[in-house]
PDB file of C-alpha atoms in Angstrom:
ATOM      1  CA  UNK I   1      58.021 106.615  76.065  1.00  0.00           C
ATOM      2  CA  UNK I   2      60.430 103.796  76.075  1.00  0.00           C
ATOM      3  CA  UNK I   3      59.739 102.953  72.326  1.00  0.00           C
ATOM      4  CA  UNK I   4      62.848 101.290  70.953  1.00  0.00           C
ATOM      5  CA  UNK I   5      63.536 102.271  67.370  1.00  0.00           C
ATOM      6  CA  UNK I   6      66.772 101.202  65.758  1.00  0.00           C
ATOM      7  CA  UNK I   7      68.739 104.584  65.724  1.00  0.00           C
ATOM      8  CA  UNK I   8      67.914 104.533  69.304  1.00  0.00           C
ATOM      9  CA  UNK I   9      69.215 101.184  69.298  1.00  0.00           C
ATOM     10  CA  UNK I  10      72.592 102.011  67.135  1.00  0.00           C
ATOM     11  CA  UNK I  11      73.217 104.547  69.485  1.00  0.00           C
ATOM     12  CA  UNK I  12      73.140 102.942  73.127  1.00  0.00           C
ATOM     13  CA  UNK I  13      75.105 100.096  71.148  1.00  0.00           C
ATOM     14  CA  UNK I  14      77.993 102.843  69.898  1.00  0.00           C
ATOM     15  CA  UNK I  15      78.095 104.087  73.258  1.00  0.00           C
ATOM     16  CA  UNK I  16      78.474 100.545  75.106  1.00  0.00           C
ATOM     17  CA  UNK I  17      80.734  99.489  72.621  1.00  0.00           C
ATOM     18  CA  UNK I  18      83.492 102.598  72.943  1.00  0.00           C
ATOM     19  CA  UNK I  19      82.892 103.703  76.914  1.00  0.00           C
ATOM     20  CA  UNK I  20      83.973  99.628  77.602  1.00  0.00           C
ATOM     21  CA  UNK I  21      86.826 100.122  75.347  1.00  0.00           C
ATOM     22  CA  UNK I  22      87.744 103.491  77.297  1.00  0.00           C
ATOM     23  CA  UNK I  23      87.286 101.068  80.654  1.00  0.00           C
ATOM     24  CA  UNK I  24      89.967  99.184  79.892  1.00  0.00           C
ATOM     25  CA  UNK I  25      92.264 101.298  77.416  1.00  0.00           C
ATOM     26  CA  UNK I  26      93.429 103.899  79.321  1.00  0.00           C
ATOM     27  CA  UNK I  27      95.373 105.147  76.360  1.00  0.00           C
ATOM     28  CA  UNK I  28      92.587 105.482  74.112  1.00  0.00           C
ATOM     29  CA  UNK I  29      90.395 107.508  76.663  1.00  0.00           C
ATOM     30  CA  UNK I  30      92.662 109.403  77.571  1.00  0.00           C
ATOM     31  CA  UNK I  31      92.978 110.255  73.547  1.00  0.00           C
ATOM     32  CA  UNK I  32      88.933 110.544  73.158  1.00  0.00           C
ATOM     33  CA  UNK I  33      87.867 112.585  76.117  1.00  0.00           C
ATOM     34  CA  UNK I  34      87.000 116.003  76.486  1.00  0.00           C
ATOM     35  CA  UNK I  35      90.043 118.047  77.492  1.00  0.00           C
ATOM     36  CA  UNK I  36      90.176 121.885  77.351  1.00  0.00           C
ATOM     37  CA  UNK I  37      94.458 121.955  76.580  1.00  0.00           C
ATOM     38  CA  UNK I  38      93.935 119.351  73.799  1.00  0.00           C
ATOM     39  CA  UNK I  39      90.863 120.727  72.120  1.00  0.00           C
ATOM     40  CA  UNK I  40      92.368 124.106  71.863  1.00  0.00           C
ATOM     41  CA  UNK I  41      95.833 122.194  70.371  1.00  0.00           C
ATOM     42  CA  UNK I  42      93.713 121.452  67.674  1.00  0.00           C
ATOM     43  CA  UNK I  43      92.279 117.694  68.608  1.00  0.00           C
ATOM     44  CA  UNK I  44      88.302 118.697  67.966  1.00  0.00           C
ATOM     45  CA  UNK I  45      87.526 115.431  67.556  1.00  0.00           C
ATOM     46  CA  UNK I  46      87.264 115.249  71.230  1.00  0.00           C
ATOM     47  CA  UNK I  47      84.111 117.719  70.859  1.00  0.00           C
ATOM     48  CA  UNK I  48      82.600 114.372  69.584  1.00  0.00           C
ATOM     49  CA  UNK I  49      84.253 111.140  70.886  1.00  0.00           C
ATOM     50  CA  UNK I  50      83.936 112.145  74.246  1.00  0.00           C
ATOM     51  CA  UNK I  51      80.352 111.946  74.167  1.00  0.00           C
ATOM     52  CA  UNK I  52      80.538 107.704  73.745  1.00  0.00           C
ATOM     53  CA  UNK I  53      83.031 107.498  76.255  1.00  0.00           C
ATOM     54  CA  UNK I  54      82.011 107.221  79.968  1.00  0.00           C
ATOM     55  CA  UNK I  55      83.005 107.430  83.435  1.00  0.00           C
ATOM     56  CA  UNK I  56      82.064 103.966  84.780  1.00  0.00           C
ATOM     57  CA  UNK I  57      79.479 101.266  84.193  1.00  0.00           C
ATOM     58  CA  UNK I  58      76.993 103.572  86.237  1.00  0.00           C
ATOM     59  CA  UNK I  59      77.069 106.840  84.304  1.00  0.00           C
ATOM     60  CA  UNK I  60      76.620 105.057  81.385  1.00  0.00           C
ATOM     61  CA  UNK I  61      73.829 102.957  82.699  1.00  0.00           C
ATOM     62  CA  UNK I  62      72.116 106.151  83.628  1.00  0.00           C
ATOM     63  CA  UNK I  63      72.496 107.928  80.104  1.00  0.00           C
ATOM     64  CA  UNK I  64      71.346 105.119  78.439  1.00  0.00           C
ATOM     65  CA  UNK I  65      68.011 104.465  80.175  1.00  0.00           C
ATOM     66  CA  UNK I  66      67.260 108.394  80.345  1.00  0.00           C
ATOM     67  CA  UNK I  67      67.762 108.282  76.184  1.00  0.00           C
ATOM     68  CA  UNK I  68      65.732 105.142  76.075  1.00  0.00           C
ATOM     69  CA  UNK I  69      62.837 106.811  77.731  1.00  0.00           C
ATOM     70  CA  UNK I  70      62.734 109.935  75.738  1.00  0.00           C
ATOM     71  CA  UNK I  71      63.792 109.106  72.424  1.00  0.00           C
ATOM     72  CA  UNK I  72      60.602 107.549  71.055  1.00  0.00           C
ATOM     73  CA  UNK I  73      59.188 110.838  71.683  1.00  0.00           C
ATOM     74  CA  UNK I  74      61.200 112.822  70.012  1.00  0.00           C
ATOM     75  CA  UNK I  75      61.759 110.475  67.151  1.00  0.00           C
ATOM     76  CA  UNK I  76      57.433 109.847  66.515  1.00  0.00           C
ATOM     77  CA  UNK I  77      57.273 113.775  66.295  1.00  0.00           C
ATOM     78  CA  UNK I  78      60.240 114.732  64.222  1.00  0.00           C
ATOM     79  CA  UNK I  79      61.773 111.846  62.510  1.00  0.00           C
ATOM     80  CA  UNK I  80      64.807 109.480  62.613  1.00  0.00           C
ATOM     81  CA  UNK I  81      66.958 112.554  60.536  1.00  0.00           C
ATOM     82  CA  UNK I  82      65.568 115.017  63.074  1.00  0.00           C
ATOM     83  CA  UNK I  83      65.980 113.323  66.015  1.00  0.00           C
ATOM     84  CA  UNK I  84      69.877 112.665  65.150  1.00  0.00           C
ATOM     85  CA  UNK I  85      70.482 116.715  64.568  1.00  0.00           C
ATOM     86  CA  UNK I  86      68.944 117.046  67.815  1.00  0.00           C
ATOM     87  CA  UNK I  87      71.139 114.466  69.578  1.00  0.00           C
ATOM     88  CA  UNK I  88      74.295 115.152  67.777  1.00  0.00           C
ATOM     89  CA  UNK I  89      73.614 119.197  68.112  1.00  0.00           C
ATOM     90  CA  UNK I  90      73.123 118.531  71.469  1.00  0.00           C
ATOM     91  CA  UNK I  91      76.512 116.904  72.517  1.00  0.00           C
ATOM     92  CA  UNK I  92      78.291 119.545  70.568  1.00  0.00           C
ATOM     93  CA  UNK I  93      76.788 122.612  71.947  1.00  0.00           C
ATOM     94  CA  UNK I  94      77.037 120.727  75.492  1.00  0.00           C
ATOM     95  CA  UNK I  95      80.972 120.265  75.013  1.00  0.00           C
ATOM     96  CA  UNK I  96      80.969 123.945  73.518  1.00  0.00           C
ATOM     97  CA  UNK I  97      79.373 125.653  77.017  1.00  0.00           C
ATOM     98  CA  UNK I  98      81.746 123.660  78.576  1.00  0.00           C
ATOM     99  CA  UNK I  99      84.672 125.237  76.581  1.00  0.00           C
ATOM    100  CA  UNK I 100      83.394 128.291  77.165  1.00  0.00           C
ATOM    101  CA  UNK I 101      83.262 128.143  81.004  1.00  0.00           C
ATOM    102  CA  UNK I 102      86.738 126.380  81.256  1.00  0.00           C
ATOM    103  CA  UNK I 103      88.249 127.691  78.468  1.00  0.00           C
ATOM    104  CA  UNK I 104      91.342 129.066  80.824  1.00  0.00           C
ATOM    105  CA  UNK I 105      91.630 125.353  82.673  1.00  0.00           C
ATOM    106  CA  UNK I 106      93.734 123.353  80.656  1.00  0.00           C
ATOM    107  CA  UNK I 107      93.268 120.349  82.550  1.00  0.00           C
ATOM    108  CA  UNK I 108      89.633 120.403  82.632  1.00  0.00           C
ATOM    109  CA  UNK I 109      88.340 116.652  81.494  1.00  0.00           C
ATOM    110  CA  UNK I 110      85.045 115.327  80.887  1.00  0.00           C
ATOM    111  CA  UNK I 111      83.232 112.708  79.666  1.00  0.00           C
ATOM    112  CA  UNK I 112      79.755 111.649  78.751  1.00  0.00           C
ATOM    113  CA  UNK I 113      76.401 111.373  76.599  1.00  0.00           C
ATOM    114  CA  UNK I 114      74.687 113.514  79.342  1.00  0.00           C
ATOM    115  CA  UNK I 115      74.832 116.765  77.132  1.00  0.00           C
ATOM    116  CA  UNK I 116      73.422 114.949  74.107  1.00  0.00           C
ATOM    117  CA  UNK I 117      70.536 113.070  76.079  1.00  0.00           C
ATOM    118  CA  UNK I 118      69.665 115.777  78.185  1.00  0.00           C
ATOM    119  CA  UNK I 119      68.904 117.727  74.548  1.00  0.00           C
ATOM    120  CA  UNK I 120      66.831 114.923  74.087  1.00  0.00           C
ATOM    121  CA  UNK I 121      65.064 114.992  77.092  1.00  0.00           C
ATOM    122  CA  UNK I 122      64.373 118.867  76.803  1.00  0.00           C
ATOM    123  CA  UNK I 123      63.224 118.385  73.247  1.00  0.00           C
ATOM    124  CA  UNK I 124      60.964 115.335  74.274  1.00  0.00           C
ATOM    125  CA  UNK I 125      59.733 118.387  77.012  1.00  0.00           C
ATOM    126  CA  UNK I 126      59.146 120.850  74.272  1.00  0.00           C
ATOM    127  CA  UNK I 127      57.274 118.482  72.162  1.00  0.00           C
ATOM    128  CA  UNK I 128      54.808 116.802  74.432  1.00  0.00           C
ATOM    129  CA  UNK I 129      54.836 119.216  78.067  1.00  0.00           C
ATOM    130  CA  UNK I 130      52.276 117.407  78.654  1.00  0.00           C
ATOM    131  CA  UNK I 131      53.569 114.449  79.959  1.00  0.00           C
ATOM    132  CA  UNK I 132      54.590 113.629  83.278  1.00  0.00           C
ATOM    133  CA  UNK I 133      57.594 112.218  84.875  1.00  0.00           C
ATOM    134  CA  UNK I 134      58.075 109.828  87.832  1.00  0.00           C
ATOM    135  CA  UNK I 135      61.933 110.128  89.286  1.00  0.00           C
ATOM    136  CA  UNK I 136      63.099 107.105  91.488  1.00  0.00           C
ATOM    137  CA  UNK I 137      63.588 109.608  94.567  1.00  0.00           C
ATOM    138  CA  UNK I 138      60.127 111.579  93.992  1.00  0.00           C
ATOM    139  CA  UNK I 139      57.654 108.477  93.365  1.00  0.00           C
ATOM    140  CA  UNK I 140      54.758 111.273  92.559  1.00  0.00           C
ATOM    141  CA  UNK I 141      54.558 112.118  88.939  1.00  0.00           C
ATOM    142  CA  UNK I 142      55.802 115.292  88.177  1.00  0.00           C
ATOM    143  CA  UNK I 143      55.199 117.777  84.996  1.00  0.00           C
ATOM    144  CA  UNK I 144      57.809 117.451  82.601  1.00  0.00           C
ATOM    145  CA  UNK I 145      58.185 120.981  81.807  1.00  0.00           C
ATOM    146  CA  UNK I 146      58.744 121.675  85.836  1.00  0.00           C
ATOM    147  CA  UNK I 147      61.212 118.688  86.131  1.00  0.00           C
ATOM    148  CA  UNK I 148      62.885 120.693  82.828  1.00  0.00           C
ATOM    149  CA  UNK I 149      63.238 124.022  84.619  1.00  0.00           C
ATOM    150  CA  UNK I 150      64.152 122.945  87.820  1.00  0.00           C
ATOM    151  CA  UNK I 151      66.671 120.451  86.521  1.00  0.00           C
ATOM    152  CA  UNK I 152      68.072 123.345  84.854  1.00  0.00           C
ATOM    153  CA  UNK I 153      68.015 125.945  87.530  1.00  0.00           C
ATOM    154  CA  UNK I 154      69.653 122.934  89.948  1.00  0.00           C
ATOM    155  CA  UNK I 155      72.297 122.978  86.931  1.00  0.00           C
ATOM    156  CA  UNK I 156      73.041 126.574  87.474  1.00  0.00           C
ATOM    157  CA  UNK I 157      73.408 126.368  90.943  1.00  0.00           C
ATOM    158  CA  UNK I 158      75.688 123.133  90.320  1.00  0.00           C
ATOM    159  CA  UNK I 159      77.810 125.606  87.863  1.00  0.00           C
ATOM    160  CA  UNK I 160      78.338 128.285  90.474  1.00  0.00           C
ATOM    161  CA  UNK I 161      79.099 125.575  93.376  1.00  0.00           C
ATOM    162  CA  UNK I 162      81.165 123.276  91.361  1.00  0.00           C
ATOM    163  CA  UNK I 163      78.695 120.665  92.990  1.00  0.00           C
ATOM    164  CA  UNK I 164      80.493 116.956  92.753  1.00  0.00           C
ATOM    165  CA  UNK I 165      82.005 115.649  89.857  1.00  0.00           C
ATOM    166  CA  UNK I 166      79.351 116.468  87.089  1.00  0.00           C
ATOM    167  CA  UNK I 167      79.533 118.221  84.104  1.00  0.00           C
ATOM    168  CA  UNK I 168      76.666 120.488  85.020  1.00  0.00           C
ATOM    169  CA  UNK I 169      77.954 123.021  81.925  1.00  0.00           C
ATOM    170  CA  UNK I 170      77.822 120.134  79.187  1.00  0.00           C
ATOM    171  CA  UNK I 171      74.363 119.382  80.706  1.00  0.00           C
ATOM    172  CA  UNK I 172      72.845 122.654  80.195  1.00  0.00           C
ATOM    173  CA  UNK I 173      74.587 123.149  77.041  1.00  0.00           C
ATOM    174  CA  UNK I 174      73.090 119.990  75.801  1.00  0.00           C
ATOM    175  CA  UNK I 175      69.554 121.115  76.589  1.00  0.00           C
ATOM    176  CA  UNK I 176      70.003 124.407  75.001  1.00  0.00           C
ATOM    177  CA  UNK I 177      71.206 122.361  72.072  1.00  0.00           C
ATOM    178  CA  UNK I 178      67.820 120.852  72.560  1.00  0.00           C
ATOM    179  CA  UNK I 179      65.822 123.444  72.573  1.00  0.00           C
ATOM    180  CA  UNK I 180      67.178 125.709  69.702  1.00  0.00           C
ATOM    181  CA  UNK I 181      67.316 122.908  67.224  1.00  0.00           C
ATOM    182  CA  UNK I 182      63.711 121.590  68.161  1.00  0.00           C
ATOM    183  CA  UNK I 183      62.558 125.089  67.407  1.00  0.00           C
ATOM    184  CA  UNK I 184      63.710 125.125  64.441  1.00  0.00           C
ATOM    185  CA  UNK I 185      63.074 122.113  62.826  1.00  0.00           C
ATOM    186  CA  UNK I 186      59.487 121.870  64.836  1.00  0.00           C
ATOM    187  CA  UNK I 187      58.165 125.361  63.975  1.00  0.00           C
ATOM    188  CA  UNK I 188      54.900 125.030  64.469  1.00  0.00           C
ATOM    189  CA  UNK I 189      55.451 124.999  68.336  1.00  0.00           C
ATOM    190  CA  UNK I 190      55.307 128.572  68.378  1.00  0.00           C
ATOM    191  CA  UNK I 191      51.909 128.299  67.177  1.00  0.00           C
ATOM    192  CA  UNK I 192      51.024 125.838  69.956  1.00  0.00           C
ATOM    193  CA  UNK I 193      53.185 126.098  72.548  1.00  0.00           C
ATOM    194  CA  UNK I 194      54.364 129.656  73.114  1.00  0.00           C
ATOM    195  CA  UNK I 195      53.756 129.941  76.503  1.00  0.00           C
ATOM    196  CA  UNK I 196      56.136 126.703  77.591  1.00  0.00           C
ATOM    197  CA  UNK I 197      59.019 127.770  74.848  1.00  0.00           C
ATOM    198  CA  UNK I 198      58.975 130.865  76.931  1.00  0.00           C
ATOM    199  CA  UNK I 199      58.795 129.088  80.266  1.00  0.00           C
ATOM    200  CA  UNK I 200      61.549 126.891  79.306  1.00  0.00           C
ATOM    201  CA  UNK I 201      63.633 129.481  77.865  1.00  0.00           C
ATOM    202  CA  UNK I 202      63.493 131.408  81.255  1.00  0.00           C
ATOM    203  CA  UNK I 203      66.516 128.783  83.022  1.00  0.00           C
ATOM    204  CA  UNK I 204      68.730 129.989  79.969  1.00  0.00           C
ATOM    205  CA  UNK I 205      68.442 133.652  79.854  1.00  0.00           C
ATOM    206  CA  UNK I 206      68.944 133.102  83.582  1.00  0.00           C
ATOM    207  CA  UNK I 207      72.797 131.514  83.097  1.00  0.00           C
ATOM    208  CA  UNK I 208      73.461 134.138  80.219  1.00  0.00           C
ATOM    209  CA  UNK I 209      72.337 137.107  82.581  1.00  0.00           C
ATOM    210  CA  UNK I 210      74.324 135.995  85.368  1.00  0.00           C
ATOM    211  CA  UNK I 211      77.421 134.936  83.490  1.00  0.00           C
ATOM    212  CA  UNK I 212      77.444 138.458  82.096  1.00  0.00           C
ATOM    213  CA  UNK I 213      77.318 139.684  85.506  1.00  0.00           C
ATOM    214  CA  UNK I 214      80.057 138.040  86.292  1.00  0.00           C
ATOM    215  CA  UNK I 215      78.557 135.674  88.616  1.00  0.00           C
ATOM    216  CA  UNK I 216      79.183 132.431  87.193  1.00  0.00           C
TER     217      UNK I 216
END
């Protein structure tokens, strides 16, 4: 982890570069960020822009180092051309879920990479389960696949509670985005790693069954 290849690099650089032009152009991200009444006016591009644009020096602090870490990974198994479908794919199915859920709040806003990394990070889970992860609160490593289900189970639960202000839809979108487009570009995991696809896909089945019960 942490390996620093130069689409990594491009990346945390477009993000820096636009989210510090959103901090102090109020204009332009208000114009760039993802809002349910202007996305269905017709503006898509904010299915994509608002994914460089950030909150506050913090958020993108956070999305940056969580790429940085699991990037490497994902690039040394699939590729540079991979590894951008899986980020790109990623923000856009994040933003999509998050369409989907709000799609009757016109005001709904958001901003954020946090779809787009966190299909990174659930691809980089996919790809090596193996690994383990150390959080800054939980200073005992902990399997990555069980940080990936219970990050997305705590996502559900953030869904249904509204839990602060987090776009816990774009986050699970983003590693659904993940995990369908490491599938199929990487499908020779089926072959070694049926048992975790199916482990991992258990969190998602989970949000679809409930939302279909009409408790979400």
């Amino acid at each position: 982890m942490g390996n620093l290849d130069l689409v990594t690099i491009i990346i945390i650089a477009a993000n820096v570069i636009i989210s510090y032009k959103g901090f102090g152009d109020y204009g332009f991200f208000d114009q760039y960020k993802f809002n349910v009444g202007g996305i269905q006016r017709g503006e898509k591009i904010r299915l994509f822009s608002s994914g460089f644009l950030h909150a506050d020096t913090q958020h993108l602090l956070f999305n940056m180092l969580t790429l940085y870490f699991f990037a490497g990974t994902v690039i040394n198994y699939v590729g540079i051309v991979s590894f951008l479908l899986i980020y790109i794919g990623s923000l856009f199915f994040g933003n999509l879920l998050s369409l989907y859920f709000h799609k009757n709040e016109y005001q709904y806003s958001a901003v954020g990479a946090s779809g787009a990394v966190t299909g990174v990070l659930y691809s980089a889970i996919l790809l090596q389960p193996g690994m383990s992860l150390i959080m800054f609160f939980i200073p005992i490593p902990i399997p990555a696949y069980i940080f990936g289900i219970g990050y997305l189970l705590y996502s559900i639960y953030g869904m249904k509670k509204r839990i602060g202000n987090i776009g816990h839809d774009a986050h699970f979108g983003g590693a659904i985005g993940g995990y369908v487009i490491t599938l199929i570009l990487s499908p020779w995991l089926f072959q070694t790693n049926l048992l975790m696809i199916g482990l991992l896909a258990l969190p998602i089945v989970l949000l679809f069954v409930l939302k279909k019960a009409g408790k979400m």
